[in-house]
Amino acid sequence: MSTDTVAYVEESDFDALLSEEKVVVVDFTATWCGPCRLISPLMDQLAEEYKGRAKVVKVDIDNNKPIFKKFGLRNIPAVLFFKDGELAETIVGVSPYEQFTEAIQKLF
């Protein structure tokens, strides 16, 4: 069984995902990014805690540069929170789990 509860999405699936899910949390990451590895378990925890209420996904920026640039991002890790397809909040850098839960709570 895979320990990753958070699936990777490609740019081609991104818009469909935003239109299908009410609340989406997107973790922009890369395999070479050390700080990204620090928040990865937090994203798994978020996915578990909000299962059925929010969709948590990852986007590998090396494979999806246009989508990274679309949101004007320059640094990773960057976690974007969407509600009804609209960007509601962005958290850049390593942050405590509480900051992610506070951001997601505002969307319900």
PDB file of N, CA, C and O in Angstrom, residues 17-24 53-55 82-86 107-108:
ATOM      1  N   LEU A  17     -10.242  19.361 -12.324  1.00  0.00           N
ATOM      2  CA  LEU A  17     -10.250  19.108 -10.888  1.00  0.00           C
ATOM      3  C   LEU A  17     -10.858  20.287 -10.136  1.00  0.00           C
ATOM      4  O   LEU A  17     -11.700  20.107  -9.256  1.00  0.00           O
ATOM      5  N   LEU A  18     -10.454  21.499 -10.502  1.00  0.00           N
ATOM      6  CA  LEU A  18     -10.974  22.689  -9.832  1.00  0.00           C
ATOM      7  C   LEU A  18     -12.470  22.843 -10.042  1.00  0.00           C
ATOM      8  O   LEU A  18     -13.179  23.319  -9.158  1.00  0.00           O
ATOM      9  N   SER A  19     -12.968  22.443 -11.206  1.00  0.00           N
ATOM     10  CA  SER A  19     -14.396  22.582 -11.469  1.00  0.00           C
ATOM     11  C   SER A  19     -15.223  21.466 -10.819  1.00  0.00           C
ATOM     12  O   SER A  19     -16.388  21.650 -10.510  1.00  0.00           O
ATOM     13  N   GLU A  20     -14.600  20.306 -10.584  1.00  0.00           N
ATOM     14  CA  GLU A  20     -15.321  19.166 -10.005  1.00  0.00           C
ATOM     15  C   GLU A  20     -15.384  19.213  -8.486  1.00  0.00           C
ATOM     16  O   GLU A  20     -16.351  18.764  -7.884  1.00  0.00           O
ATOM     17  N   GLU A  21     -14.342  19.717  -7.860  1.00  0.00           N
ATOM     18  CA  GLU A  21     -14.248  19.696  -6.397  1.00  0.00           C
ATOM     19  C   GLU A  21     -14.548  21.077  -5.819  1.00  0.00           C
ATOM     20  O   GLU A  21     -14.129  22.086  -6.362  1.00  0.00           O
ATOM     21  N   LYS A  22     -15.265  21.114  -4.706  1.00  0.00           N
ATOM     22  CA  LYS A  22     -15.602  22.387  -4.078  1.00  0.00           C
ATOM     23  C   LYS A  22     -14.372  23.040  -3.451  1.00  0.00           C
ATOM     24  O   LYS A  22     -14.121  24.225  -3.634  1.00  0.00           O
ATOM     25  N   VAL A  23     -13.614  22.246  -2.693  1.00  0.00           N
ATOM     26  CA  VAL A  23     -12.407  22.769  -2.038  1.00  0.00           C
ATOM     27  C   VAL A  23     -11.204  21.928  -2.491  1.00  0.00           C
ATOM     28  O   VAL A  23     -11.226  20.711  -2.372  1.00  0.00           O
ATOM     29  N   VAL A  24     -10.190  22.603  -3.037  1.00  0.00           N
ATOM     30  CA  VAL A  24      -8.993  21.920  -3.514  1.00  0.00           C
ATOM     31  C   VAL A  24      -7.765  22.593  -2.911  1.00  0.00           C
ATOM     32  O   VAL A  24      -7.649  23.817  -2.910  1.00  0.00           O
ATOM     33  N   ARG A  53     -14.230  16.119   2.243  1.00  0.00           N
ATOM     34  CA  ARG A  53     -14.619  17.538   2.278  1.00  0.00           C
ATOM     35  C   ARG A  53     -13.722  18.407   1.414  1.00  0.00           C
ATOM     36  O   ARG A  53     -14.125  19.462   0.944  1.00  0.00           O
ATOM     37  N   ALA A  54     -12.469  17.962   1.229  1.00  0.00           N
ATOM     38  CA  ALA A  54     -11.506  18.722   0.421  1.00  0.00           C
ATOM     39  C   ALA A  54     -10.608  17.741  -0.311  1.00  0.00           C
ATOM     40  O   ALA A  54     -10.340  16.652   0.164  1.00  0.00           O
ATOM     41  N   LYS A  55     -10.180  18.139  -1.486  1.00  0.00           N
ATOM     42  CA  LYS A  55      -9.265  17.316  -2.284  1.00  0.00           C
ATOM     43  C   LYS A  55      -7.880  17.936  -2.173  1.00  0.00           C
ATOM     44  O   LYS A  55      -7.693  19.118  -2.441  1.00  0.00           O
ATOM     45  N   PHE A  82      -8.089  26.514  -3.080  1.00  0.00           N
ATOM     46  CA  PHE A  82      -9.123  26.933  -4.015  1.00  0.00           C
ATOM     47  C   PHE A  82     -10.501  26.590  -3.470  1.00  0.00           C
ATOM     48  O   PHE A  82     -10.687  25.527  -2.881  1.00  0.00           O
ATOM     49  N   LYS A  83     -11.453  27.495  -3.684  1.00  0.00           N
ATOM     50  CA  LYS A  83     -12.848  27.199  -3.365  1.00  0.00           C
ATOM     51  C   LYS A  83     -13.675  27.533  -4.593  1.00  0.00           C
ATOM     52  O   LYS A  83     -13.562  28.632  -5.143  1.00  0.00           O
ATOM     53  N   ASP A  84     -14.480  26.577  -5.025  1.00  0.00           N
ATOM     54  CA  ASP A  84     -15.326  26.742  -6.227  1.00  0.00           C
ATOM     55  C   ASP A  84     -14.502  27.225  -7.417  1.00  0.00           C
ATOM     56  O   ASP A  84     -14.939  28.079  -8.186  1.00  0.00           O
ATOM     57  N   GLY A  85     -13.291  26.698  -7.559  1.00  0.00           N
ATOM     58  CA  GLY A  85     -12.445  27.016  -8.705  1.00  0.00           C
ATOM     59  C   GLY A  85     -11.680  28.321  -8.599  1.00  0.00           C
ATOM     60  O   GLY A  85     -10.896  28.665  -9.473  1.00  0.00           O
ATOM     61  N   GLU A  86     -11.897  29.070  -7.521  1.00  0.00           N
ATOM     62  CA  GLU A  86     -11.228  30.360  -7.343  1.00  0.00           C
ATOM     63  C   GLU A  86     -10.128  30.239  -6.302  1.00  0.00           C
ATOM     64  O   GLU A  86     -10.322  29.624  -5.250  1.00  0.00           O
ATOM     65  N   LEU A 107     -12.629  27.951   4.207  1.00  0.00           N
ATOM     66  CA  LEU A 107     -13.303  27.649   2.940  1.00  0.00           C
ATOM     67  C   LEU A 107     -14.616  26.879   3.109  1.00  0.00           C
ATOM     68  O   LEU A 107     -15.315  26.653   2.146  1.00  0.00           O
ATOM     69  N   PHE A 108     -14.939  26.490   4.339  1.00  0.00           N
ATOM     70  CA  PHE A 108     -16.172  25.730   4.554  1.00  0.00           C
ATOM     71  C   PHE A 108     -17.291  26.617   5.059  1.00  0.00           C
ATOM     72  O   PHE A 108     -17.101  27.585   5.693  1.00  0.00           O
TER      73      PHE A 108
END
